Amino acid sequence: MATIYDVSQLAGVSLATVSRVINKNTNVGEKTRQKVLVAMEKLGYRPNTFAQSLASSCSNSVGVLVSQLDGPYYGPMMAEIEAALRAENKHVIIAVGHSDANQEKDSVEFLLDRGCDALILDVEAVSDEYLIDLSKGPTTIVLINRYIEQISERCIYLENELGGYMATKHLLSLGHRHIAYISGPAKKHDAIERLVGHKRALSELNIEFDPKLCFEGDYREEGGVDGMTYLLTQRQHKPFTAVVCANDQMVSGAISVCLERGMRIPQDLSFVGYDNIPFARYVSPKLTTVNNPIHEMGKMAALWLLKNLYNKNVEVNNVFMPELIERESSIST
Amino acid sequence: MATIYDVSQLAGVSLATVSRVINKNTNVGEKTRQKVLVAMEKLGYRPNTFAQSLASSCSNSVGVLVSQLDGPYYGPMMAEIEAALRAENKHVIIAVGHSDANQEKDSVEFLLDRGCDALILDVEAVSDEYLIDLSKGPTTIVLINRYIEQISERCIYLENELGGYMATKHLLSLGHRHIAYISGPAKKHDAIERLVGHKRALSELNIEFDPKLCFEGDYREEGGVDGMTYLLTQRQHKPFTAVVCANDQMVSGAISVCLERGMRIPQDLSFVGYDNIPFARYVSPKLTTVNNPIHEMGKMAALWLLKNLYNKNVEVNNVFMPELIERESSIST
DNA sequence: CTGTTAGCGCATTCAA
DNA sequence: TTGAATGCGCTAACAG
């Protein structure tokens, strides 16, 4: 492998000059620049990134920590992050936190040890304090899907409460008054917020929230299955005409239970989901759901770094708004 | 940040000795080893990975190149790769090839420039020759989802042709004789192989393959929609009682078209998919499909590297077998 | 505008 | 078993 030294020899210039053209430093005469370029070409020269990082203490790498990699949620986010960063020749190192505090911390350490210039974090288990402390460290961090007031400018997030409100409000406006709720894990921030929104919509019409009509799911299809099975048992005592699920995967599981029991959806029961994952429009019935622009948030996190860390000139905004997508799984009473 | 030098000072030993204990070199006295360990602890010392890589020309990083990151397919694969590698303290750098030859090559260059010890490639557009050449280079590569005879020991793959055969064979055994096919992109290897399997099953019963009953989709839901729309038009002239789709996403799109037109599935039309993505068991009707152990293949690629590059003692096998999962979307005529 | 020089933090000979 | 010396390939003052 050719080194910067070989190039300088061939071009008849010094190491420093070669380094300057590599780094697009402007203080280089056009003629010498060309000589160097030719020499680099001739030798098939590629900079050694480790040497660059060691000498400059800038790795051009950013670590991305997500809860999971499978499932329909994080793929689009990762895709946007990779694309935006890659376009600026930064690379992304991935790590998975599994929604567990220790694993999340381990992953942060892991990424820090690897010399990442910055971290994009989608973490749930770790405390606000931990993240605030981390933000004071030497490595830039930006948070996705989480709002912490003290470091709000580093947070890219969706108005989850509003989305929860919209989902239930939609059913209310269709005439439903008895609405069940299958929630996400109580330890996840977004799950809590969505539920709060649900309750707010209810209270606006002076409808009391009934804990018996609420089930804590796991954000996966199985959670929807379990939740629906539970609710159907409750139904004898606590009738309901609609259910909102805290994400689309759980709707999918819940509906499968209903269909197996011979119920018709939406005639017998209306459903509203959350996230608007790609499948939502292809299942039957097509899902009414709250749009979650997760891929845009991923892109925005990357742009945020480009702007605030790598000094690129781009626009960023931190907060995203949910939007109700009406399809076929919900009808009026 | 403390350096190896600080540690050596505090421990009262030389740089070399500290380096030895970091790298678990055995030739170190137990007492001095402890002194060093204590000093490292006291200083909160973390090795600088760039310096390590520069000095040792081993980066402990592996590049993973996939076609896309969104969609239900690559998530599970990436998850397994990350987990297996992370357990051995290797990190993974991701890149996306978008099924385009130039982008795939760019990504390979990109990962190579980043000093990856090895590359895990799931590429479709690039030629066999390119990959064979690449395998002769200094950087170890392993292929997922692709079989190239000359470098077969580096290929982790599914018997796609057999899977295609099984899908159609299943319908045949249910009495279907007129079977339509929605294929994946003709430029993708696995799509071609699956189609070949379909044809083989047909020919076993002396049924002629009818190009008019075959549509080239894009492996996405939209492809299924387009394919089904086309086939339904053809149907007047070319009746059929079953459809096999080259992946589950296209089944999903295809079925949505049928339902919209008031058809009943599987009563009016049987469907068989491919891949067995998580949703397949939660949609209605539940999908009969060919299981594709994509996550196991991801894990195996990682293990292959652990064994062949990092000299770990693990078992690997290169070829995986498809398996028919019978559910509700297919019934006998 | 260009060259000289001194590290960046660590692994690895080679001696002792 | 340990230490001293050298260099991995590059960046960044500084000097000219």
XYZ file of C-alpha atoms (C1' of nucleotides) in Angstrom:
698
model
C 0.000 0.000 0.000
C 1.335 3.356 -1.026
C 1.796 5.913 1.705
C 1.804 9.656 1.746
C 5.563 9.441 1.691
C 5.626 7.563 -1.611
C 3.351 10.161 -3.097
C 5.541 13.012 -1.927
C 8.597 11.342 -3.457
C 6.952 10.746 -6.793
C 5.519 14.233 -6.922
C 8.729 15.808 -5.728
C 7.072 17.681 -2.898
C 6.977 17.388 0.877
C 4.727 15.276 3.053
C 2.924 18.348 4.265
C 1.956 19.402 0.796
C 0.488 16.030 0.022
C -1.405 16.128 3.274
C -2.758 19.517 2.275
C -4.178 18.363 -0.984
C -5.699 15.311 0.693
C -7.494 17.548 3.110
C -8.542 19.983 0.424
C -6.604 22.711 2.101
C -6.693 25.723 -0.189
C -3.199 26.947 0.484
C -1.672 24.956 -2.334
C -0.553 26.142 -5.749
C -2.570 24.762 -8.596
C 0.460 23.302 -10.353
C 1.808 21.453 -7.351
C -1.703 20.306 -6.540
C -1.921 18.703 -9.957
C 1.460 17.056 -9.601
C 0.332 15.528 -6.344
C -2.994 14.421 -7.753
C -1.232 12.687 -10.626
C 1.167 10.950 -8.296
C -1.672 9.772 -6.085
C -3.496 8.439 -9.097
C -0.420 6.693 -10.407
C 0.210 4.956 -7.105
C -3.405 4.171 -6.423
C -2.917 5.936 -3.148
C -5.591 5.662 -0.436
C -5.175 7.465 2.862
C -4.868 5.261 5.898
C -7.827 6.252 8.018
C -6.286 5.009 11.235
C -3.252 7.192 10.822
C -5.512 10.095 9.964
C -7.638 9.517 13.016
C -4.660 9.112 15.274
C -3.015 12.275 14.087
C -6.122 14.395 13.911
C -8.238 12.811 16.626
C -11.198 12.862 14.323
C -12.470 9.525 13.129
C -15.229 10.497 10.718
C -17.286 7.785 12.281
C -20.507 8.026 14.188
C -21.955 5.371 16.404
C -25.621 4.542 16.176
C -27.243 2.776 19.072
C -30.752 1.406 18.655
C -32.927 -0.890 20.739
C -33.193 -3.535 18.105
C -32.369 -4.114 14.481
C -35.097 -6.523 13.505
C -38.710 -5.479 13.281
C -40.120 -2.874 10.922
C -39.149 0.122 12.967
C -35.425 0.745 12.893
C -34.622 -0.292 9.358
C -35.904 2.874 7.716
C -34.210 4.962 10.362
C -30.839 3.294 9.867
C -31.203 3.570 6.125
C -31.609 7.334 6.274
C -28.801 7.783 8.753
C -26.421 5.742 6.665
C -27.308 7.586 3.488
C -26.978 11.064 4.937
C -23.684 10.352 6.661
C -22.211 8.333 3.862
C -22.810 11.221 1.477
C -20.350 13.180 3.591
C -17.942 10.283 3.758
C -18.655 9.504 7.383
C -19.231 5.928 8.352
C -21.624 4.458 10.827
C -20.910 1.853 13.454
C -23.923 0.092 14.833
C -24.718 -1.267 18.246
C -27.827 -2.700 19.820
C -29.122 -1.886 23.290
C -32.030 -4.311 23.638
C -33.940 -1.847 25.826
C -31.823 -2.830 28.787
C -29.983 -0.240 30.859
C -26.786 -2.212 31.247
C -26.621 -3.225 27.643
C -27.303 0.327 26.589
C -24.461 1.611 28.743
C -22.175 -1.128 27.516
C -22.950 -0.164 23.976
C -22.221 3.480 24.635
C -18.855 2.519 26.112
C -18.204 0.251 23.194
C -18.876 2.998 20.682
C -16.888 5.535 22.655
C -13.918 3.163 22.798
C -14.091 2.913 19.052
C -13.404 6.604 18.830
C -16.685 7.721 17.344
C -16.868 11.443 16.729
C -20.486 11.370 17.797
C -23.275 9.099 18.937
C -26.837 8.859 17.721
C -28.815 7.234 20.470
C -32.234 5.676 20.481
C -32.238 4.450 24.045
C -35.033 3.718 26.452
C -33.760 2.098 29.585
C -31.036 4.481 30.578
C -31.864 7.442 32.840
C -32.157 11.091 31.906
C -29.278 11.896 34.241
C -27.003 9.451 32.516
C -27.699 11.046 29.173
C -27.287 14.558 30.509
C -23.916 13.592 31.951
C -22.952 11.954 28.706
C -23.838 15.088 26.801
C -21.346 17.000 28.912
C -18.551 14.673 27.845
C -16.213 15.255 24.936
C -18.257 13.246 22.465
C -21.273 14.853 20.837
C -24.519 12.992 21.258
C -27.939 13.360 19.715
C -31.062 11.587 20.889
C -33.819 10.138 18.776
C -37.254 9.397 20.156
C -36.659 10.981 23.475
C -37.166 14.406 24.928
C -35.092 15.621 27.843
C -35.653 19.217 28.725
C -32.110 20.041 29.853
C -30.653 18.929 26.537
C -33.673 19.544 24.360
C -31.630 20.958 21.493
C -30.050 17.506 21.072
C -33.373 15.709 20.939
C -35.083 14.635 17.753
C -38.529 13.445 18.648
C -42.136 12.923 17.764
C -44.987 14.478 19.694
C -46.069 11.100 20.965
C -48.674 12.377 23.353
C -50.387 14.228 20.567
C -50.404 11.115 18.423
C -52.019 9.130 21.202
C -54.558 11.874 21.539
C -55.296 11.879 17.815
C -55.808 8.126 17.665
C -58.428 8.126 20.369
C -59.951 11.415 19.250
C -60.530 9.842 15.858
C -62.497 6.977 17.358
C -64.399 9.364 19.566
C -65.392 11.426 16.558
C -66.706 8.244 14.952
C -69.039 7.846 17.884
C -67.143 5.281 19.897
C -67.443 5.738 23.635
C -66.059 2.491 24.955
C -62.504 2.232 23.797
C -59.964 -0.343 24.871
C -56.226 0.292 24.803
C -53.286 -2.004 24.249
C -50.245 -0.125 25.434
C -46.531 -0.503 24.874
C -44.181 -1.478 27.719
C -44.738 0.802 30.696
C -41.011 1.417 30.960
C -40.751 2.963 27.525
C -41.149 6.695 27.286
C -43.035 6.750 24.027
C -45.478 4.136 25.287
C -46.235 6.223 28.339
C -46.734 9.380 26.316
C -49.060 7.725 23.846
C -51.189 6.450 26.684
C -51.299 9.898 28.246
C -52.636 11.242 24.977
C -55.287 8.565 24.953
C -56.409 9.564 28.416
C -56.501 13.228 27.511
C -58.817 12.582 24.583
C -61.057 10.536 26.822
C -61.193 13.146 29.549
C -62.152 15.848 27.082
C -65.456 14.064 26.709
C -65.616 13.284 30.397
C -65.149 9.611 29.744
C -63.429 7.863 32.570
C -60.339 5.832 31.759
C -60.970 2.237 32.715
C -57.823 0.303 33.686
C -59.645 -2.927 32.983
C -59.824 -1.955 29.340
C -56.098 -1.323 29.194
C -53.462 -3.956 28.620
C -49.696 -3.531 28.712
C -48.267 -5.131 25.591
C -44.693 -5.472 24.384
C -44.864 -3.583 21.088
C -44.698 -6.879 19.214
C -47.340 -8.950 17.466
C -47.473 -11.311 20.425
C -48.370 -8.421 22.690
C -51.348 -7.674 20.485
C -52.409 -11.290 20.629
C -52.141 -11.383 24.407
C -53.849 -8.043 24.798
C -56.763 -8.932 22.589
C -57.211 -12.282 24.270
C -57.354 -10.532 27.604
C -59.757 -7.849 26.402
C -62.111 -10.346 24.820
C -62.367 -12.082 28.167
C -63.096 -8.774 29.887
C -65.654 -7.884 27.315
C -68.522 -9.651 29.032
C -68.255 -7.218 31.910
C -66.724 -4.302 30.092
C -68.033 -3.947 26.561
C -66.127 -1.851 24.029
C -66.502 -1.075 20.355
C -62.999 -0.015 19.470
C -59.409 -0.568 20.455
C -56.349 1.526 19.961
C -52.978 -0.148 19.987
C -49.763 1.681 20.746
C -48.202 0.383 17.545
C -49.127 -1.333 14.303
C -47.502 -4.628 15.093
C -49.789 -5.095 18.062
C -52.823 -4.200 15.947
C -51.794 -6.927 13.605
C -51.634 -9.456 16.400
C -54.881 -8.251 17.928
C -56.817 -8.422 14.688
C -55.567 -11.935 14.001
C -57.151 -13.030 17.282
C -60.473 -11.424 16.355
C -60.558 -12.992 12.927
C -59.814 -16.385 14.355
C -62.889 -16.018 16.534
C -65.022 -15.177 13.564
C -65.347 -11.473 14.258
C -65.498 -9.024 11.404
C -63.190 -6.038 11.361
C -64.110 -3.197 11.374
C -67.829 -4.035 11.540
C -67.598 -5.701 14.937
C -64.646 -3.764 16.250
C -62.697 -0.725 15.099
C -58.921 -0.527 15.364
C -56.403 2.281 15.301
C -52.679 1.688 15.285
C -49.543 3.770 15.562
C -46.376 4.164 13.436
C -47.767 3.551 9.970
C -45.286 0.865 9.099
C -45.236 -0.176 5.431
C -47.406 -3.237 5.949
C -50.210 -1.158 7.418
C -51.626 -0.392 4.007
C -51.420 -3.911 2.682
C -53.034 -5.924 5.423
C -56.724 -6.520 5.434
C -58.381 -4.403 6.593
C -55.971 -1.612 5.793
C -54.942 -0.029 9.047
C -56.067 3.336 10.289
C -52.999 4.528 12.102
C -50.915 7.444 13.315
C -48.038 8.262 11.035
C -44.618 8.250 12.632
C -41.972 9.737 10.335
C -39.225 7.596 11.766
C -37.086 7.709 8.644
C -37.218 11.494 8.619
C -36.166 11.584 12.218
C -33.207 9.364 11.392
C -32.206 11.649 8.589
C -32.609 14.660 10.819
C -30.349 13.190 13.473
C -27.666 12.737 10.835
C -28.162 16.257 9.533
C -28.000 17.593 13.050
C -24.520 16.132 13.366
C -23.478 17.388 9.992
C -24.494 20.857 11.042
C -23.368 20.960 14.651
C -20.306 18.735 14.554
C -18.988 18.773 11.034
C -20.025 22.354 10.349
C -22.072 21.729 7.255
C -24.702 24.214 6.321
C -28.018 22.407 6.577
C -31.426 23.042 8.067
C -32.581 21.002 11.028
C -35.713 20.835 13.063
C -36.083 18.807 16.198
C -39.713 18.054 16.611
C -42.010 16.073 14.356
C -45.766 15.946 14.318
C -47.881 12.809 14.156
C -50.630 12.586 11.603
C -53.715 10.429 11.490
C -53.957 8.180 8.455
C -57.540 7.071 7.987
C -57.953 3.733 6.300
C -60.291 0.826 6.712
C -59.870 -0.595 10.173
C -62.061 2.034 11.831
C -65.679 2.953 11.120
C -68.412 4.819 12.915
C -70.627 3.087 15.418
C -7.389 10.545 28.306
C -4.784 8.386 29.903
C -2.294 6.707 27.603
C -0.250 3.599 27.865
C 2.598 5.826 28.907
C 0.745 7.155 31.937
C -0.027 3.623 32.966
C 3.566 2.535 32.657
C 4.691 5.465 34.812
C 2.163 4.787 37.535
C 2.902 1.072 37.530
C 6.632 1.624 37.389
C 7.101 -0.592 34.359
C 7.859 -0.054 30.704
C 5.513 0.680 27.827
C 6.130 -2.758 26.410
C 4.985 -4.487 29.549
C 1.754 -2.566 29.651
C 1.188 -3.416 26.025
C 1.720 -7.054 26.876
C -0.925 -7.151 29.560
C -3.376 -5.304 27.314
C -2.956 -7.971 24.693
C -3.152 -10.783 27.204
C 0.327 -11.877 26.376
C 1.280 -14.606 28.791
C 4.904 -13.695 29.153
C 4.304 -11.372 32.055
C 4.962 -12.025 35.715
C 1.846 -12.221 37.811
C 2.993 -9.492 40.181
C 3.838 -6.982 37.494
C 0.627 -7.868 35.687
C -1.338 -6.950 38.807
C 0.552 -3.694 39.231
C -0.350 -2.773 35.690
C -3.968 -3.784 36.067
C -4.272 -1.627 39.181
C -2.700 1.335 37.432
C -5.025 0.952 34.456
C -7.996 0.815 36.760
C -6.863 3.840 38.705
C -6.410 5.912 35.577
C -9.561 4.641 33.897
C -7.339 3.723 31.012
C -8.902 2.748 27.668
C -6.722 1.719 24.758
C -6.855 4.013 21.765
C -8.166 1.785 19.016
C -6.709 3.908 16.238
C -3.225 3.639 17.634
C -3.736 -0.078 18.064
C -4.929 -0.469 14.527
C -2.136 1.645 13.126
C 0.541 -0.261 14.961
C -0.896 -3.714 14.432
C -2.746 -3.270 11.160
C -5.736 -5.065 12.582
C -8.836 -3.018 13.140
C -11.208 -5.458 14.779
C -13.886 -4.114 12.521
C -15.864 -5.838 9.838
C -17.820 -4.151 7.112
C -21.292 -5.359 6.266
C -22.740 -4.474 2.917
C -26.406 -5.142 2.257
C -28.793 -4.153 -0.504
C -31.092 -2.230 1.733
C -31.708 -1.586 5.389
C -35.427 -1.016 5.401
C -37.861 -3.789 4.708
C -38.304 -6.911 6.819
C -35.433 -8.828 5.341
C -32.097 -7.434 6.475
C -32.957 -6.417 10.001
C -32.796 -9.898 11.476
C -29.623 -10.606 9.551
C -27.883 -7.474 10.805
C -29.057 -8.184 14.330
C -27.396 -11.589 14.363
C -24.208 -10.342 12.780
C -23.900 -7.523 15.261
C -24.536 -9.799 18.221
C -22.064 -12.491 17.200
C -19.291 -10.041 16.373
C -19.902 -7.779 19.302
C -19.544 -10.725 21.641
C -15.951 -10.976 20.444
C -15.447 -7.247 20.708
C -15.449 -6.653 16.974
C -17.505 -3.823 15.612
C -19.542 -3.634 12.493
C -19.601 -0.844 9.945
C -22.598 -0.793 7.675
C -23.000 0.215 4.079
C -25.836 -0.050 1.605
C -25.516 -1.150 -2.011
C -29.043 -0.539 -3.335
C -28.723 -3.468 -5.748
C -26.703 -1.311 -8.101
C -23.305 -2.420 -9.374
C -21.639 0.952 -9.043
C -23.010 1.614 -5.621
C -22.014 -1.842 -4.515
C -18.457 -1.305 -5.704
C -18.346 2.131 -4.128
C -19.446 0.631 -0.863
C -16.802 -2.043 -1.004
C -14.155 0.616 -1.594
C -15.601 2.667 1.200
C -15.394 -0.221 3.645
C -11.934 -1.193 2.495
C -10.717 2.367 2.963
C -11.997 2.214 6.493
C -9.598 -0.590 7.194
C -12.078 -3.353 7.814
C -10.444 -6.676 8.643
C -13.144 -8.390 6.641
C -16.271 -7.817 4.618
C -19.619 -9.551 4.797
C -21.320 -8.979 1.488
C -24.893 -9.407 0.429
C -24.583 -8.101 -3.092
C -26.565 -8.739 -6.217
C -25.509 -6.455 -8.996
C -21.796 -6.993 -9.029
C -20.314 -9.776 -11.182
C -18.924 -13.107 -10.070
C -15.540 -12.133 -11.472
C -15.415 -8.994 -9.399
C -16.075 -10.982 -6.251
C -13.566 -13.655 -7.145
C -10.932 -10.977 -7.687
C -11.880 -9.334 -4.452
C -11.490 -12.604 -2.616
C -7.907 -12.803 -3.823
C -7.124 -9.461 -2.227
C -5.732 -8.962 1.256
C -9.106 -8.491 2.911
C -11.154 -11.541 3.787
C -14.654 -11.613 2.357
C -17.645 -13.796 2.941
C -20.781 -13.807 0.829
C -24.347 -14.162 1.989
C -27.153 -15.196 -0.322
C -24.949 -15.989 -3.224
C -23.189 -19.054 -4.487
C -20.073 -18.803 -6.628
C -18.430 -22.087 -7.344
C -14.829 -20.876 -7.390
C -15.125 -19.439 -3.911
C -17.844 -21.683 -2.589
C -16.231 -22.062 0.812
C -16.849 -18.334 1.377
C -20.517 -18.515 0.470
C -23.328 -18.738 2.977
C -26.500 -19.429 1.096
C -29.960 -20.906 0.917
C -30.951 -23.543 -1.595
C -33.235 -21.118 -3.369
C -34.037 -23.343 -6.275
C -35.227 -26.029 -3.922
C -37.429 -23.543 -2.102
C -39.001 -22.460 -5.353
C -39.574 -26.085 -6.174
C -41.184 -26.758 -2.811
C -43.577 -23.848 -3.087
C -44.974 -24.969 -6.405
C -44.814 -28.644 -5.491
C -47.014 -27.872 -2.516
C -49.684 -26.318 -4.717
C -49.420 -29.161 -7.178
C -49.979 -31.663 -4.407
C -53.113 -29.756 -3.462
C -54.414 -30.377 -6.941
C -53.650 -27.055 -8.544
C -52.634 -27.294 -12.180
C -52.805 -23.696 -13.306
C -50.375 -21.751 -11.233
C -49.353 -18.164 -11.778
C -45.995 -16.788 -10.630
C -44.936 -13.367 -9.473
C -41.179 -13.311 -9.629
C -38.501 -11.121 -8.108
C -36.324 -8.866 -10.276
C -34.795 -10.854 -13.123
C -31.383 -9.453 -12.307
C -31.311 -10.908 -8.822
C -29.776 -14.330 -8.418
C -32.152 -15.598 -5.814
C -35.149 -14.522 -7.885
C -33.860 -16.450 -10.854
C -33.197 -19.569 -8.819
C -36.609 -19.533 -7.202
C -38.211 -19.315 -10.603
C -36.118 -22.195 -11.869
C -37.395 -24.287 -8.993
C -40.942 -23.362 -9.909
C -40.383 -24.526 -13.459
C -38.828 -27.775 -12.343
C -41.836 -28.642 -10.213
C -44.096 -27.860 -13.128
C -42.120 -29.947 -15.578
C -42.179 -32.938 -13.271
C -45.890 -33.138 -13.970
C -45.414 -32.262 -17.600
C -47.102 -28.930 -17.113
C -45.824 -26.347 -19.482
C -44.586 -23.096 -17.998
C -46.684 -20.267 -19.366
C -44.855 -16.907 -19.580
C -48.196 -15.143 -19.665
C -48.833 -16.359 -16.141
C -45.516 -15.010 -14.938
C -44.888 -11.445 -13.869
C -41.590 -9.857 -12.893
C -42.091 -7.994 -9.620
C -39.711 -5.969 -7.516
C -39.782 -7.927 -4.255
C -41.842 -5.179 -2.665
C -45.535 -4.905 -1.866
C -46.048 -2.729 -4.929
C -44.669 -5.475 -7.107
C -47.301 -7.819 -5.767
C -49.989 -5.262 -6.479
C -48.796 -4.745 -10.022
C -48.364 -8.442 -10.611
C -51.787 -9.362 -9.372
C -53.403 -6.594 -11.358
C -51.711 -7.898 -14.471
C -52.626 -11.515 -13.771
C -56.239 -10.718 -13.075
C -56.429 -9.113 -16.502
C -54.857 -12.171 -18.086
C -57.188 -14.437 -16.253
C -59.952 -14.251 -18.800
C -57.714 -15.963 -21.315
C -55.466 -17.832 -18.924
C -57.294 -19.078 -15.863
C -55.364 -20.103 -12.781
C -56.256 -21.245 -9.287
C -53.096 -20.436 -7.395
C -50.268 -17.937 -7.284
C -46.785 -18.300 -5.938
C -44.896 -15.134 -5.165
C -41.143 -14.974 -4.875
C -41.400 -13.312 -1.483
C -43.928 -12.585 1.246
C -44.096 -8.873 0.682
C -45.383 -9.409 -2.822
C -47.957 -11.913 -1.555
C -49.166 -9.233 0.761
C -49.579 -6.763 -2.072
C -51.180 -9.347 -4.330
C -53.721 -10.446 -1.765
C -54.710 -6.861 -1.044
C -55.668 -6.480 -4.705
C -57.796 -9.637 -4.603
C -59.605 -8.617 -1.451
C -60.357 -5.219 -2.878
C -62.059 -6.937 -5.765
C -64.166 -8.997 -3.437
C -62.347 -12.261 -3.918
C -61.991 -14.664 -1.022
C -58.598 -16.024 -0.152
C -57.870 -18.933 -0.197
C -61.283 -20.106 -1.444
C -61.010 -18.297 -4.762
C -57.272 -18.335 -5.064
C -54.439 -20.017 -3.203
C -51.181 -18.232 -2.392
C -47.719 -19.339 -1.430
C -44.991 -16.917 -0.449
C -41.300 -17.073 0.320
C -39.102 -15.945 3.236
C -41.501 -16.408 6.152
C -41.095 -12.895 7.458
C -42.585 -12.272 10.906
C -45.805 -10.744 9.586
C -46.610 -13.854 7.578
C -48.290 -15.497 10.516
C -50.303 -12.495 11.575
C -51.926 -11.380 8.365
C -55.222 -12.783 7.281
C -55.159 -15.335 5.870
C -51.985 -16.538 7.502
C -49.421 -17.103 4.793
C -48.265 -20.455 3.548
C -44.642 -19.759 2.741
C -41.129 -21.082 2.376
C -38.989 -20.482 5.400
C -35.782 -18.577 4.804
C -33.477 -18.692 7.850
C -31.971 -15.331 7.059
C -30.999 -14.555 10.637
C -29.167 -17.867 10.928
C -27.292 -17.115 7.762
C -26.256 -13.760 9.178
C -25.030 -15.409 12.321
C -23.189 -18.019 10.304
C -21.383 -15.394 8.259
C -20.163 -13.825 11.476
C -19.098 -17.191 12.868
C -17.318 -17.973 9.641
C -15.167 -14.894 10.166
C -14.581 -15.686 13.798
C -13.319 -19.094 12.766
C -11.373 -18.308 9.627
C -10.067 -14.841 10.380
C -9.936 -14.452 14.114
C -9.116 -18.106 14.773
C -11.952 -18.856 17.127
C -13.047 -22.434 17.509
C -16.604 -22.588 16.219
C -18.640 -24.774 13.904
C -19.834 -23.398 10.605
C -21.909 -24.719 7.781
C -22.414 -22.937 4.525
C -25.659 -24.124 3.075
C -29.153 -23.793 4.472
C -32.288 -25.614 3.459
C -35.657 -24.032 2.805
C -38.722 -25.472 4.488
C -42.367 -25.204 3.594
C -44.554 -23.656 6.260
C -48.168 -24.574 5.627
C -50.666 -22.079 6.898
C -53.971 -20.775 5.631
C -53.411 -19.075 2.326
C -53.382 -22.290 0.336
C -56.054 -24.998 0.091
C -56.804 -27.855 -2.246
C -58.851 -27.322 -5.352
C 2.739 28.856 -1.018
C 5.882 25.067 0.651
C 9.090 22.292 3.632
C 10.793 20.682 8.359
C 9.801 18.688 12.472
C 7.545 16.709 16.068
C 4.306 13.962 17.812
C -0.613 11.028 17.892
C -0.762 6.032 21.122
C 0.521 1.756 20.564
C 2.871 -2.998 19.007
C 6.952 -5.184 18.229
C 11.458 -6.307 17.319
C 15.814 -6.914 19.737
C 18.691 -7.027 23.834
C 19.364 -7.772 28.411
C 10.370 -11.924 32.223
C 11.310 -7.084 31.204
C 12.955 -2.676 28.918
C 14.693 0.408 25.101
C 14.157 1.683 20.614
C 11.808 2.034 16.314
C 8.099 2.886 13.252
C 2.941 2.399 11.745
C 0.990 6.803 8.266
C -0.541 10.936 8.946
C -1.603 16.003 10.767
C -0.306 20.311 12.461
C 2.326 23.850 14.111
C 6.182 26.507 12.761
C 9.506 28.488 9.858
C 10.814 30.221 5.640
